[in-house]
Coordinates of C-alpha atoms in Angstrom, one line a residue:
X6 CA 50.8 27.6 -31.6
X7 CA 51.4 23.9 -32.4
X8 CA 50.9 21.4 -29.6
X9 CA 50.5 17.7 -29.2
X10 CA 47.2 17.1 -27.4
X11 CA 45.9 14.2 -25.4
X12 CA 42.2 14.1 -25.8
X13 CA 41.4 10.6 -24.4
X14 CA 43.8 8.2 -22.5
X15 CA 44.6 5.2 -24.6
X16 CA 44.6 7.2 -27.9
X17 CA 47.6 8.7 -29.7
X18 CA 48.4 12.4 -29.2
X19 CA 46.9 14.8 -31.8
X20 CA 48.9 17.6 -33.4
X21 CA 46.7 20.8 -33.2
X22 CA 46.8 24.5 -33.4
X23 CA 45.7 26.1 -30.2
X24 CA 46.0 29.7 -28.7
X25 CA 49.2 30.8 -27.0
X26 CA 48.4 30.9 -23.3
X27 CA 48.4 34.1 -21.3
X28 CA 50.4 34.2 -18.1
X29 CA 48.6 35.2 -14.9
X30 CA 50.4 37.7 -12.5
X31 CA 52.7 35.1 -11.0
X32 CA 53.5 33.2 -14.2
X33 CA 56.0 33.4 -17.0
X34 CA 55.2 32.7 -20.7
X35 CA 57.9 30.4 -22.1
X36 CA 58.8 29.7 -25.7
X37 CA 59.6 26.1 -25.4
X38 CA 63.0 25.0 -26.7
X39 CA 63.0 21.4 -25.6
X40 CA 60.9 19.0 -23.6
X41 CA 62.0 15.6 -22.2
X42 CA 59.8 12.5 -22.7
X43 CA 59.2 10.7 -19.4
X44 CA 57.8 7.3 -18.5
X45 CA 55.3 9.3 -16.4
X46 CA 54.0 10.7 -19.7
X47 CA 53.3 7.1 -20.8
X48 CA 51.4 6.4 -17.6
X49 CA 49.2 9.4 -18.3
X50 CA 48.6 8.4 -21.9
X51 CA 47.8 4.8 -20.9
X52 CA 45.3 6.0 -18.3
X53 CA 47.3 4.5 -15.4
X54 CA 47.4 8.0 -13.8
X55 CA 43.7 8.5 -13.7
X56 CA 42.8 12.2 -13.2
X57 CA 44.5 14.2 -16.0
X58 CA 43.2 17.5 -17.2
X59 CA 41.6 16.8 -20.6
X60 CA 42.4 17.9 -23.2
X61 CA 46.0 18.0 -22.0
X62 CA 49.4 19.1 -23.3
X63 CA 51.9 16.6 -21.8
X64 CA 55.4 17.2 -20.8
X65 CA 57.2 18.2 -17.5
X66 CA 60.9 18.4 -18.4
X67 CA 60.7 21.8 -20.1
X68 CA 63.5 24.1 -21.2
X69 CA 62.2 27.4 -22.4
X70 CA 63.0 31.1 -22.9
X71 CA 60.9 33.7 -21.0
X72 CA 58.8 35.6 -23.6
X73 CA 56.6 37.5 -21.2
X74 CA 56.2 37.9 -17.4
X75 CA 53.1 38.4 -15.2
X76 CA 52.7 41.6 -13.3
X77 CA 54.0 40.1 -10.0
X78 CA 56.9 38.2 -11.4
X79 CA 60.3 39.1 -9.8
X80 CA 62.4 36.0 -10.2
X81 CA 62.8 36.0 -14.0
X82 CA 63.0 38.6 -16.8
X83 CA 62.3 38.4 -20.5
X84 CA 65.0 36.4 -22.3
X85 CA 66.0 34.2 -19.3
X86 CA 66.3 30.5 -19.9
X87 CA 64.4 28.4 -17.3
X88 CA 63.4 24.9 -16.6
X89 CA 60.0 23.6 -15.6
X90 CA 59.7 20.4 -13.6
X91 CA 56.8 18.0 -12.6
X92 CA 55.8 19.9 -9.5
X93 CA 53.9 22.9 -10.8
X94 CA 52.2 24.4 -7.7
X95 CA 51.4 23.8 -4.1
X96 CA 49.1 25.4 -1.5
X97 CA 52.1 26.6 0.6
X98 CA 50.1 26.4 3.9
X99 CA 49.2 22.7 4.6
X100 CA 51.1 20.7 7.2
X101 CA 53.2 19.1 4.4
X102 CA 54.2 22.4 2.8
X103 CA 55.0 23.9 6.2
X104 CA 57.2 21.0 7.2
X105 CA 59.5 20.9 4.1
X106 CA 57.4 18.1 2.4
X107 CA 55.7 20.1 -0.3
X108 CA 56.0 17.1 -2.6
X109 CA 53.2 15.5 -0.5
X110 CA 50.8 18.6 -0.7
X111 CA 47.2 17.4 -1.1
X112 CA 46.5 20.4 -3.4
X113 CA 49.7 20.2 -5.5
X114 CA 49.3 20.4 -9.2
X115 CA 51.6 18.8 -11.7
X116 CA 53.0 19.9 -15.0
X117 CA 51.8 17.9 -18.0
X118 CA 49.1 16.3 -15.8
X119 CA 46.8 18.9 -14.2
X120 CA 48.6 21.8 -15.9
X121 CA 49.5 22.0 -19.6
X122 CA 53.1 21.2 -20.2
X123 CA 55.8 21.4 -22.8
X124 CA 54.7 19.3 -25.8
X125 CA 53.9 22.7 -27.4
X126 CA 55.6 25.7 -28.8
X127 CA 54.7 27.8 -25.7
X128 CA 53.6 27.2 -22.1
X129 CA 53.0 29.1 -18.9
X130 CA 54.5 28.2 -15.5
X131 CA 54.4 29.6 -12.0
X132 CA 57.7 31.5 -11.5
X133 CA 58.1 30.0 -8.0
X134 CA 58.3 26.5 -9.5
X135 CA 60.8 27.2 -12.2
X136 CA 64.6 26.8 -12.1
X137 CA 67.4 28.7 -13.8
X138 CA 69.2 26.3 -16.1
X139 CA 73.0 26.1 -15.7
X140 CA 74.6 27.8 -18.6
X141 CA 76.9 24.8 -19.4
X142 CA 74.0 22.7 -20.5
X143 CA 72.6 22.9 -24.0
X144 CA 68.8 22.8 -24.2
X145 CA 68.5 19.1 -25.1
X146 CA 71.0 18.0 -22.5
X147 CA 69.3 20.1 -19.8
X148 CA 65.8 18.7 -20.3
X149 CA 66.3 15.3 -18.7
X150 CA 67.8 16.9 -15.6
X151 CA 64.3 18.3 -14.8
X152 CA 62.7 14.9 -13.9
X153 CA 64.9 12.0 -14.6
X154 CA 67.6 14.0 -12.7
X155 CA 65.5 15.7 -10.0
X156 CA 63.3 12.9 -8.9
X157 CA 66.1 10.4 -9.6
X158 CA 68.3 12.5 -7.2
X159 CA 65.6 12.4 -4.5
X160 CA 65.4 8.6 -4.9
X161 CA 69.2 8.4 -4.7
X162 CA 69.3 10.4 -1.5
X163 CA 66.6 8.1 0.0
X164 CA 69.0 5.2 -0.6
X165 CA 71.3 6.6 2.1
X166 CA 75.1 6.2 2.1
X167 CA 75.0 2.8 0.3
X168 CA 78.5 1.7 -0.9
X169 CA 77.0 -0.9 -3.3
X170 CA 73.9 0.4 -5.1
X171 CA 71.6 -1.5 -7.5
X172 CA 69.7 0.3 -10.2
X173 CA 66.7 -1.8 -11.6
X174 CA 65.9 -0.3 -15.0
X175 CA 68.7 1.5 -16.7
X176 CA 67.0 4.4 -18.5
X177 CA 67.0 8.2 -18.3
X178 CA 67.2 8.5 -14.5
X179 CA 69.7 5.7 -14.0
X180 CA 72.1 7.0 -16.6
X181 CA 72.2 10.3 -14.8
X182 CA 72.4 8.9 -11.2
X183 CA 75.2 6.5 -12.0
X184 CA 77.3 9.6 -12.7
X185 CA 76.5 11.0 -9.3
X186 CA 77.3 7.6 -7.6
X187 CA 80.7 7.3 -9.4
X188 CA 81.5 10.9 -8.4
X189 CA 80.9 9.9 -4.8
X190 CA 82.9 6.8 -5.0
X191 CA 80.1 4.2 -4.9
X192 CA 79.7 1.0 -6.9
X193 CA 76.7 0.6 -9.1
X194 CA 75.1 -2.7 -10.2
X195 CA 72.8 -2.3 -13.2
X196 CA 69.7 -4.5 -13.9
X197 CA 67.9 -4.5 -17.2
X198 CA 65.4 -6.5 -19.1
X199 CA 66.8 -10.0 -19.6
X200 CA 67.4 -9.5 -23.4
X201 CA 68.7 -5.9 -23.2
X202 CA 72.3 -6.5 -24.0
X203 CA 72.7 -3.0 -25.4
X204 CA 71.4 -1.5 -22.2
X205 CA 73.7 -3.6 -20.1
X206 CA 76.7 -2.5 -22.2
X207 CA 75.5 1.1 -21.9
X208 CA 75.6 0.8 -18.1
X209 CA 79.1 -0.8 -18.1
X210 CA 80.3 2.0 -20.4
X211 CA 79.1 4.6 -17.8
X212 CA 81.0 2.8 -15.0
X213 CA 78.7 0.1 -13.6
X214 CA 80.9 -2.6 -12.0
X215 CA 78.3 -5.2 -13.1
X216 CA 75.3 -5.4 -15.4
X217 CA 72.9 -8.2 -15.9
X218 CA 69.3 -9.2 -16.0
X219 CA 66.7 -8.2 -13.4
X220 CA 66.0 -11.8 -12.7
X221 CA 69.7 -12.4 -11.7
X222 CA 71.3 -11.9 -8.3
X223 CA 74.4 -9.6 -8.4
X224 CA 77.8 -11.0 -7.5
X225 CA 77.8 -9.1 -4.2
X226 CA 75.1 -8.2 -1.8
X227 CA 73.8 -4.6 -2.3
X228 CA 73.5 -2.0 0.4
X229 CA 70.5 -0.4 -1.3
X230 CA 68.6 -0.7 -4.6
X231 CA 66.5 1.9 -6.5
X232 CA 63.8 0.5 -8.7
X233 CA 63.3 2.9 -11.7
X234 CA 61.3 0.4 -13.8
X235 CA 57.5 0.4 -13.1
X236 CA 57.4 -3.3 -12.4
X237 CA 56.2 -4.4 -9.0
X238 CA 57.7 -7.9 -9.4
X239 CA 61.1 -6.2 -9.0
X240 CA 60.5 -5.4 -5.3
X241 CA 60.9 -9.0 -4.1
X242 CA 63.9 -9.4 -6.5
X243 CA 65.6 -6.3 -5.1
X244 CA 64.9 -7.5 -1.5
X245 CA 66.7 -10.7 -2.2
X246 CA 69.6 -8.8 -3.6
X247 CA 70.2 -6.4 -0.6
X248 CA 72.1 -7.1 2.6
X249 CA 70.7 -6.9 6.1
X250 CA 69.6 -3.4 7.0
X251 CA 69.4 -2.4 3.3
X252 CA 66.8 -0.2 1.6
X253 CA 64.8 -0.7 -1.6
X254 CA 63.5 2.6 -3.0
X255 CA 60.6 2.6 -5.5
X256 CA 61.2 5.6 -7.6
X257 CA 58.3 5.7 -10.0
X258 CA 55.0 7.5 -9.7
X259 CA 53.2 4.4 -10.9
X260 CA 54.1 0.7 -10.5
X261 CA 52.3 -2.5 -11.3
X262 CA 51.1 -4.6 -8.3
X263 CA 53.8 -6.0 -6.0
X264 CA 53.4 -9.8 -5.7
X265 CA 53.3 -11.4 -2.3
X266 CA 56.7 -12.4 -0.9
X267 CA 58.0 -14.2 2.1
X268 CA 58.7 -12.2 5.2
X269 CA 62.1 -13.7 5.4
X270 CA 63.4 -11.5 2.6
X271 CA 62.2 -8.3 4.4
X272 CA 63.4 -9.4 7.9
X273 CA 66.7 -8.3 9.4
X274 CA 65.6 -4.6 9.1
X275 CA 65.4 -4.4 5.4
X276 CA 63.1 -1.5 4.3
X277 CA 60.9 -0.7 1.3
X278 CA 60.0 2.9 0.6
X279 CA 58.5 5.0 -2.2
X280 CA 59.5 8.4 -3.5
X281 CA 56.7 10.9 -4.4
X282 CA 57.4 13.8 -6.7
X283 CA 60.0 16.4 -5.7
X284 CA 60.5 19.5 -3.7
X285 CA 62.0 22.8 -5.0
X286 CA 64.9 22.2 -2.6
X287 CA 65.7 18.9 -4.5
X288 CA 65.8 20.9 -7.7
X289 CA 68.1 23.6 -6.3
X290 CA 70.5 21.1 -4.8
X291 CA 70.7 18.9 -7.9
X292 CA 71.1 21.7 -10.4
X293 CA 74.0 23.0 -8.3
X294 CA 75.6 19.6 -8.1
X295 CA 75.1 18.6 -11.8
X296 CA 77.7 21.0 -13.3
X297 CA 80.3 20.1 -10.6
X298 CA 80.5 16.4 -11.6
X299 CA 79.7 17.3 -14.5
X300 CA 76.7 15.2 -15.5
X301 CA 76.4 14.4 -19.2
X302 CA 73.0 13.4 -20.5
X303 CA 72.7 11.0 -23.4
X304 CA 69.7 12.1 -25.5
X305 CA 67.8 10.9 -28.6
X306 CA 66.0 13.9 -30.2
X307 CA 62.6 13.8 -31.9
X308 CA 60.7 16.7 -33.5
X309 CA 57.5 17.9 -31.7
X310 CA 55.3 16.3 -34.3
X311 CA 56.9 12.9 -33.6
X312 CA 55.9 12.8 -29.9
X313 CA 53.9 9.6 -30.4
X314 CA 57.0 7.9 -31.9
X315 CA 59.1 9.1 -29.0
X316 CA 56.6 7.6 -26.5
X317 CA 56.6 4.3 -28.3
X318 CA 60.4 4.1 -28.5
X319 CA 60.5 4.7 -24.7
X320 CA 57.8 2.1 -24.1
X321 CA 59.7 -0.5 -26.1
X322 CA 63.1 0.1 -24.4
X323 CA 64.7 1.5 -27.6
X324 CA 66.1 4.7 -25.9
X325 CA 69.6 4.7 -24.4
X326 CA 69.5 7.6 -22.0
X327 CA 66.6 10.0 -22.5
X328 CA 64.2 11.0 -25.4
X329 CA 63.8 14.7 -25.9
X330 CA 61.4 16.7 -28.1
X331 CA 63.1 19.4 -30.1
X332 CA 60.5 22.2 -30.2
X333 CA 62.5 25.3 -31.2
X334 CA 66.1 25.1 -32.5
X335 CA 66.5 28.9 -33.0

């Protein structure tokens, strides 16, 4: 099969022919139809996430068709369309797994990081960590739901019942979550790079009540803010924008260092918290909710062989919505 391989962090991916993997008893073999391109993939490529399996097939927003099932698989059958997210396996018996916090499992393994992912024509995945894809979503539109949607949704829930919600960084996750917020009657204030007029207009077109630069204060105090951009300097900026008792949620798996800031902008019971990974319950809840709204994902397609170009377009902020690799159009 064709696959895009990361051999060494800091180097471009390499197109290679490698063997089609064989599923173990609890895995399904998937013919990959589409795979979303995530900022976390950039963190792996750049060496900011420091312990990848090498060589590695990236990609953790996978939509595929079941080609073969392992001997113990009961959840799926050949021909089913399924989605594979970032969380690829857990131990199922540690204190985190047993208390509904499997996203914090010390032995968890992650798709496209410790497990080969979807920048390939085929992949294998544990049936217990795959999701059925709602039929109303074409492959390309479904792919971003599996990380930008799922981990974005977990971040959104951590923001509580905020009436006025700020999104710092208006990319794949934010363009999905603004649709959830509008469905629930909340106001969204969008923050982008200072020169990103196109991104600000994109946010307004999706229903943001205000859009501006991340170095501006919004016209009203926010009840909560979610930081999707991996920039630590946005934490003090968001704290200055939220009202007393508000929450700042850091949604990324990696962020640059947070600069020091005065205690006065944290005081009055403001809170800063991070979101790590996702649970399977997050996935089930979000993929049930998405068709009800219904969420529409804006995607820019790239062929598998152009994965490096897709990553660079994401890095430079040239993608409105999400980038998706088209692996199999049949």
